[in-house]
Amino acid sequence: MGNLWIGPPGSMTEIDQAAKSFDRTADLGVSEFKSLGGRVTVTRNLAPVRRIKLAWDLLPPAQARALDRIARRVEGSGPVFVVDPAAGNVLSPGQAAGLGVAGATGITGLTQWFKTSTGAVAENAAAPGTFLFTAADTTSTVAWRCVGTGGNFPVSPGLQVSFRAPAAIAALGTAGVGIDFKKSDGSYISSLVATGALVSGTAPATAAYATPTAKPGAAGSYSLADACFTYGGTATSGVPGDGLPPMSVTGYSDSPGRPLPYRSIGLDLVEVSGAAG
């Protein structure tokens, strides 16, 4: 398990000191209505909202200043990302399980996966809601999108990343995997590549985004279930997706410590669809 990283893509700060408190409970948005007869009706949000509360005692000056700048949005008004050391798989829950909206054609699948060369991503007609990658030849490659951004997964230079292919592809002796790194403008930098099911490495200088890829190496249709993309550790099979949503700071505390210049910092964050303004 790695350290916590926080900030915008390409400029995330590593916090190597353990937080004194760390609450990552999702807001389920559940409401109860009790009728006069005593029966209870429950309503809830379709998608629970992630909330994170963090607090540190006596942070070193450099890390405290970085968190202060993030909280006061000195670097810009956009959302930030929190690389949670408790999350073993930053793919979304459905994405990690190879699932999408049933009957929504290929558009739904393409918001989570896309082909990079030949082949196609499509819903499995025999099992609605599950998605397959059909490789047309040995070069066909499928890639994963960050569901929270609709694009690439945010990284920063020095961040360790690891990707394991879906179980159906990992079982092939011809399989290969990779992680493509890109700058903040989306331009390509370099790739980590490996033969087999697993690839791991470190984001290079100027990297702001990453895209995991898998190549079956043989024509056929393959389930996209049981893929894993993780930060700060080694990707393993069977880890449920935790997601990597964009977040915004909603609460901030900053107390000078003893001795100075150490500071005690607290942050409250919430999952957002946008953070402008």
Short mmCIF file of C-alpha atoms in Angstrom, two decimals:
data_model
loop_
_atom_site.label_atom_id
_atom_site.label_comp_id
_atom_site.label_asym_id
_atom_site.label_seq_id
_atom_site.Cartn_x
_atom_site.Cartn_y
_atom_site.Cartn_z
CA MET A 1 0.00 0.00 0.00
CA GLY A 2 1.34 3.40 -0.96
CA ASN A 3 0.99 6.91 0.41
CA LEU A 4 -1.84 9.36 -0.12
CA TRP A 5 -1.51 11.72 -3.09
CA ILE A 6 -3.78 14.72 -3.60
CA GLY A 7 -4.13 17.50 -6.15
CA PRO A 8 -4.82 18.11 -9.83
CA PRO A 9 -3.44 15.74 -12.51
CA GLY A 10 0.29 16.21 -13.00
CA SER A 11 0.64 18.21 -9.76
CA MET A 12 -0.55 15.83 -7.08
CA THR A 13 1.39 16.07 -3.81
CA GLU A 14 2.52 12.97 -1.95
CA ILE A 15 1.66 13.00 1.77
CA ASP A 16 3.88 10.37 3.37
CA GLN A 17 2.72 11.06 6.93
CA ALA A 18 -0.23 8.98 8.07
CA ALA A 19 -3.35 10.98 8.84
CA LYS A 20 -4.44 10.96 12.50
CA SER A 21 -8.02 10.52 11.25
CA PHE A 22 -9.25 9.25 7.88
CA ASP A 23 -12.97 8.84 7.19
CA ARG A 24 -13.92 7.70 3.67
CA THR A 25 -17.60 6.86 4.26
CA ALA A 26 -19.86 7.27 1.23
CA ASP A 27 -22.99 9.40 1.58
CA LEU A 28 -25.71 6.93 0.56
CA GLY A 29 -28.40 9.63 0.41
CA VAL A 30 -30.90 7.39 2.19
CA SER A 31 -34.15 8.95 3.46
CA GLU A 32 -36.85 7.18 5.47
CA PHE A 33 -40.57 7.97 5.50
CA LYS A 34 -42.72 6.35 8.16
CA SER A 35 -46.44 6.16 7.50
CA LEU A 36 -49.16 6.49 10.14
CA GLY A 37 -49.50 2.73 10.00
CA GLY A 38 -45.87 2.28 10.96
CA ARG A 39 -44.65 1.11 7.57
CA VAL A 40 -41.31 2.53 6.38
CA THR A 41 -40.52 3.62 2.84
CA VAL A 42 -36.87 4.19 1.92
CA THR A 43 -35.53 6.32 -0.91
CA ARG A 44 -31.88 6.67 -1.84
CA ASN A 45 -29.56 8.20 -4.39
CA LEU A 46 -28.86 6.02 -7.41
CA ALA A 47 -25.11 6.65 -7.02
CA PRO A 48 -23.71 7.17 -3.49
CA VAL A 49 -21.52 10.27 -3.17
CA ARG A 50 -18.00 9.79 -1.83
CA ARG A 51 -16.94 11.98 1.10
CA ILE A 52 -13.47 12.04 2.64
CA LYS A 53 -12.37 13.67 5.89
CA LEU A 54 -8.64 13.87 6.62
CA ALA A 55 -6.65 15.36 9.48
CA TRP A 56 -2.91 15.47 10.16
CA ASP A 57 -0.89 16.52 13.21
CA LEU A 58 2.36 18.43 12.78
CA LEU A 59 2.81 18.23 9.02
CA PRO A 60 6.17 19.39 7.61
CA PRO A 61 6.05 22.88 6.04
CA ALA A 62 6.23 21.78 2.39
CA GLN A 63 3.31 19.37 2.66
CA ALA A 64 1.26 21.79 4.77
CA ARG A 65 1.77 24.55 2.20
CA ALA A 66 0.72 22.23 -0.63
CA LEU A 67 -2.53 21.31 1.15
CA ASP A 68 -3.18 24.97 1.93
CA ARG A 69 -2.83 25.87 -1.75
CA ILE A 70 -5.18 23.04 -2.74
CA ALA A 71 -7.80 24.11 -0.18
CA ARG A 72 -7.66 27.77 -1.23
CA ARG A 73 -7.68 26.80 -4.93
CA VAL A 74 -4.50 28.72 -5.65
CA GLU A 75 -3.68 26.38 -8.54
CA GLY A 76 -7.10 26.82 -10.17
CA SER A 77 -10.79 26.22 -9.64
CA GLY A 78 -10.96 22.72 -11.10
CA PRO A 79 -11.49 19.51 -9.13
CA VAL A 80 -8.74 17.58 -7.38
CA PHE A 81 -8.11 13.85 -7.10
CA VAL A 82 -7.32 11.87 -3.98
CA VAL A 83 -5.24 8.73 -4.42
CA ASP A 84 -6.60 6.81 -1.47
CA PRO A 85 -4.10 4.30 -0.02
CA ALA A 86 -7.05 2.20 1.18
CA ALA A 87 -8.32 1.71 -2.39
CA GLY A 88 -6.91 -1.37 -4.10
CA ASN A 89 -8.50 -0.74 -7.50
CA VAL A 90 -9.26 2.72 -8.95
CA LEU A 91 -11.45 1.32 -11.73
CA SER A 92 -15.14 2.00 -11.12
CA PRO A 93 -17.16 -0.86 -9.56
CA GLY A 94 -18.95 -1.67 -12.81
CA GLN A 95 -15.83 -1.27 -14.90
CA ALA A 96 -13.83 -3.67 -12.74
CA ALA A 97 -16.64 -6.21 -13.05
CA GLY A 98 -17.00 -5.72 -16.82
CA LEU A 99 -20.50 -4.28 -16.38
CA GLY A 100 -22.42 -1.43 -18.00
CA VAL A 101 -26.00 -0.32 -18.56
CA ALA A 102 -27.98 -3.12 -20.19
CA GLY A 103 -29.47 -2.33 -23.58
CA ALA A 104 -27.72 1.01 -23.94
CA THR A 105 -25.80 -0.03 -27.08
CA GLY A 106 -22.06 0.39 -27.43
CA ILE A 107 -22.07 4.01 -26.25
CA THR A 108 -22.23 3.00 -22.59
CA GLY A 109 -19.37 0.57 -23.00
CA LEU A 110 -17.25 3.12 -24.80
CA THR A 111 -17.43 5.49 -21.82
CA GLN A 112 -15.49 2.86 -19.86
CA TRP A 113 -13.41 1.11 -22.55
CA PHE A 114 -12.25 1.78 -26.10
CA LYS A 115 -10.25 0.02 -28.76
CA THR A 116 -6.85 1.45 -29.71
CA SER A 117 -6.48 -0.37 -33.03
CA THR A 118 -8.63 -3.16 -34.42
CA GLY A 119 -11.41 -4.91 -32.53
CA ALA A 120 -14.58 -3.70 -30.80
CA VAL A 121 -16.16 -3.26 -27.37
CA ALA A 122 -19.81 -4.34 -27.21
CA GLU A 123 -22.47 -5.61 -24.86
CA ASN A 124 -22.71 -9.39 -24.57
CA ALA A 125 -26.04 -10.31 -26.16
CA ALA A 126 -26.18 -13.53 -24.15
CA ALA A 127 -25.73 -11.68 -20.82
CA PRO A 128 -27.23 -8.16 -20.91
CA GLY A 129 -25.25 -5.60 -18.97
CA THR A 130 -21.92 -7.38 -19.40
CA PHE A 131 -19.33 -6.19 -21.92
CA LEU A 132 -16.82 -7.99 -24.12
CA PHE A 133 -13.80 -7.01 -26.13
CA THR A 134 -13.71 -8.75 -29.49
CA ALA A 135 -10.17 -8.93 -30.87
CA ALA A 136 -10.07 -9.08 -34.66
CA ASP A 137 -6.42 -10.14 -34.83
CA THR A 138 -3.23 -10.42 -32.79
CA THR A 139 -2.74 -6.62 -32.65
CA SER A 140 -6.19 -5.75 -31.28
CA THR A 141 -5.90 -3.78 -28.02
CA VAL A 142 -8.48 -2.53 -25.51
CA ALA A 143 -7.95 0.44 -23.19
CA TRP A 144 -9.65 1.69 -20.01
CA ARG A 145 -11.09 5.17 -19.45
CA CYS A 146 -11.31 6.88 -16.06
CA VAL A 147 -15.07 6.95 -15.44
CA GLY A 148 -14.77 10.02 -13.19
CA THR A 149 -13.23 12.12 -15.95
CA GLY A 150 -14.44 10.35 -19.10
CA GLY A 151 -10.80 10.30 -20.21
CA ASN A 152 -7.44 9.26 -18.80
CA PHE A 153 -6.50 8.36 -15.24
CA PRO A 154 -4.76 11.23 -13.39
CA VAL A 155 -1.17 10.66 -12.25
CA SER A 156 1.88 12.69 -11.25
CA PRO A 157 5.60 12.08 -11.78
CA GLY A 158 6.92 9.51 -9.32
CA LEU A 159 3.56 7.88 -8.62
CA GLN A 160 3.73 4.07 -8.78
CA VAL A 161 1.05 2.46 -10.94
CA SER A 162 0.16 -1.16 -11.66
CA PHE A 163 -2.36 -2.83 -13.98
CA ARG A 164 -3.64 -6.40 -14.27
CA ALA A 165 -5.63 -7.54 -17.31
CA PRO A 166 -9.15 -9.01 -17.02
CA ALA A 167 -9.17 -12.68 -16.05
CA ALA A 168 -10.23 -13.89 -19.51
CA ILE A 169 -7.30 -12.10 -21.15
CA ALA A 170 -4.84 -12.84 -18.33
CA ALA A 171 -5.41 -16.58 -18.85
CA LEU A 172 -4.03 -16.40 -22.41
CA GLY A 173 -0.42 -17.27 -23.07
CA THR A 174 -0.39 -14.62 -25.79
CA ALA A 175 -1.57 -11.72 -23.57
CA GLY A 176 0.24 -8.43 -23.15
CA VAL A 177 -0.46 -5.34 -21.04
CA GLY A 178 0.69 -1.73 -20.97
CA ILE A 179 0.25 1.70 -19.38
CA ASP A 180 0.50 4.75 -21.65
CA PHE A 181 1.60 8.04 -20.06
CA LYS A 182 0.53 11.45 -21.37
CA LYS A 183 1.16 15.12 -20.64
CA SER A 184 -1.51 17.52 -19.38
CA ASP A 185 -2.41 18.37 -22.98
CA GLY A 186 -2.94 14.69 -23.78
CA SER A 187 0.20 14.26 -25.86
CA TYR A 188 1.95 10.90 -25.56
CA ILE A 189 5.15 10.53 -23.49
CA SER A 190 6.00 6.84 -23.12
CA SER A 191 4.60 3.44 -22.17
CA LEU A 192 5.22 0.64 -19.72
CA VAL A 193 4.73 -2.69 -21.50
CA ALA A 194 4.92 -6.31 -20.37
CA THR A 195 4.18 -9.79 -21.65
CA GLY A 196 1.57 -11.54 -19.57
CA ALA A 197 -1.16 -10.20 -17.29
CA LEU A 198 0.66 -7.67 -15.07
CA VAL A 199 2.60 -4.45 -15.62
CA SER A 200 3.96 -2.08 -12.94
CA GLY A 201 6.16 0.99 -12.91
CA THR A 202 6.48 4.69 -12.08
CA ALA A 203 4.97 7.68 -13.85
CA PRO A 204 7.73 9.59 -15.68
CA ALA A 205 8.57 13.30 -15.57
CA THR A 206 5.83 15.60 -16.99
CA ALA A 207 3.21 12.80 -16.76
CA ALA A 208 -0.31 13.98 -15.90
CA TYR A 209 -2.41 11.08 -17.18
CA ALA A 210 -2.21 7.32 -17.71
CA THR A 211 -4.18 4.82 -19.79
CA PRO A 212 -4.00 1.07 -19.04
CA THR A 213 -4.25 -1.29 -22.02
CA ALA A 214 -4.53 -5.03 -22.65
CA LYS A 215 -3.86 -7.07 -25.80
CA PRO A 216 -5.22 -10.64 -25.96
CA GLY A 217 -2.80 -11.54 -28.73
CA ALA A 218 -5.37 -13.84 -30.31
CA ALA A 219 -8.64 -13.26 -32.14
CA GLY A 220 -11.80 -13.89 -30.14
CA SER A 221 -14.24 -12.35 -27.65
CA TYR A 222 -13.15 -11.82 -24.05
CA SER A 223 -14.92 -10.71 -20.89
CA LEU A 224 -13.68 -7.44 -19.37
CA ALA A 225 -14.35 -8.58 -15.80
CA ASP A 226 -11.71 -8.76 -13.04
CA ALA A 227 -9.37 -6.02 -14.29
CA CYS A 228 -7.41 -4.03 -11.70
CA PHE A 229 -5.60 -0.68 -11.89
CA THR A 230 -3.96 0.45 -8.66
CA TYR A 231 -1.74 3.22 -7.33
CA GLY A 232 1.08 2.66 -4.86
CA GLY A 233 1.01 -1.14 -4.94
CA THR A 234 0.70 -4.18 -7.16
CA ALA A 235 -2.56 -4.87 -8.99
CA THR A 236 -4.13 -8.19 -8.06
CA SER A 237 -7.14 -10.13 -9.30
CA GLY A 238 -10.41 -10.22 -7.43
CA VAL A 239 -10.23 -6.66 -6.05
CA PRO A 240 -13.53 -4.75 -6.41
CA GLY A 241 -13.40 -1.39 -8.14
CA ASP A 242 -13.37 1.63 -5.85
CA GLY A 243 -13.41 4.40 -8.46
CA LEU A 244 -11.42 7.62 -8.68
CA PRO A 245 -13.94 10.48 -8.67
CA PRO A 246 -13.06 14.17 -9.02
CA MET A 247 -13.43 15.93 -5.69
CA SER A 248 -13.65 19.42 -4.23
CA VAL A 249 -12.60 20.75 -0.82
CA THR A 250 -15.60 21.79 1.27
CA GLY A 251 -13.92 22.25 4.66
CA TYR A 252 -10.44 23.28 5.80
CA SER A 253 -8.66 23.82 9.11
CA ASP A 254 -5.10 25.02 9.67
CA SER A 255 -3.59 25.22 13.16
CA PRO A 256 0.03 26.26 13.80
CA GLY A 257 1.82 23.46 15.59
CA ARG A 258 4.38 23.31 18.35
CA PRO A 259 7.10 23.63 17.39
CA LEU A 260 6.69 25.88 14.38
CA PRO A 261 6.85 25.71 11.38
CA TYR A 262 4.83 22.46 11.66
CA ARG A 263 1.07 22.76 11.12
CA SER A 264 -1.97 20.62 11.84
CA ILE A 265 -4.22 20.43 8.78
CA GLY A 266 -7.76 19.14 8.25
CA LEU A 267 -9.57 18.69 4.92
CA ASP A 268 -13.13 17.73 4.02
CA LEU A 269 -13.76 16.67 0.41
CA VAL A 270 -16.80 15.60 -1.56
CA GLU A 271 -17.20 13.87 -4.92
CA VAL A 272 -18.34 16.34 -7.57
CA SER A 273 -19.34 16.49 -11.22
CA GLY A 274 -17.63 19.89 -11.50
CA ALA A 275 -15.80 22.39 -9.30
CA ALA A 276 -15.81 25.67 -11.21
CA GLY A 277 -16.46 29.06 -9.68
#
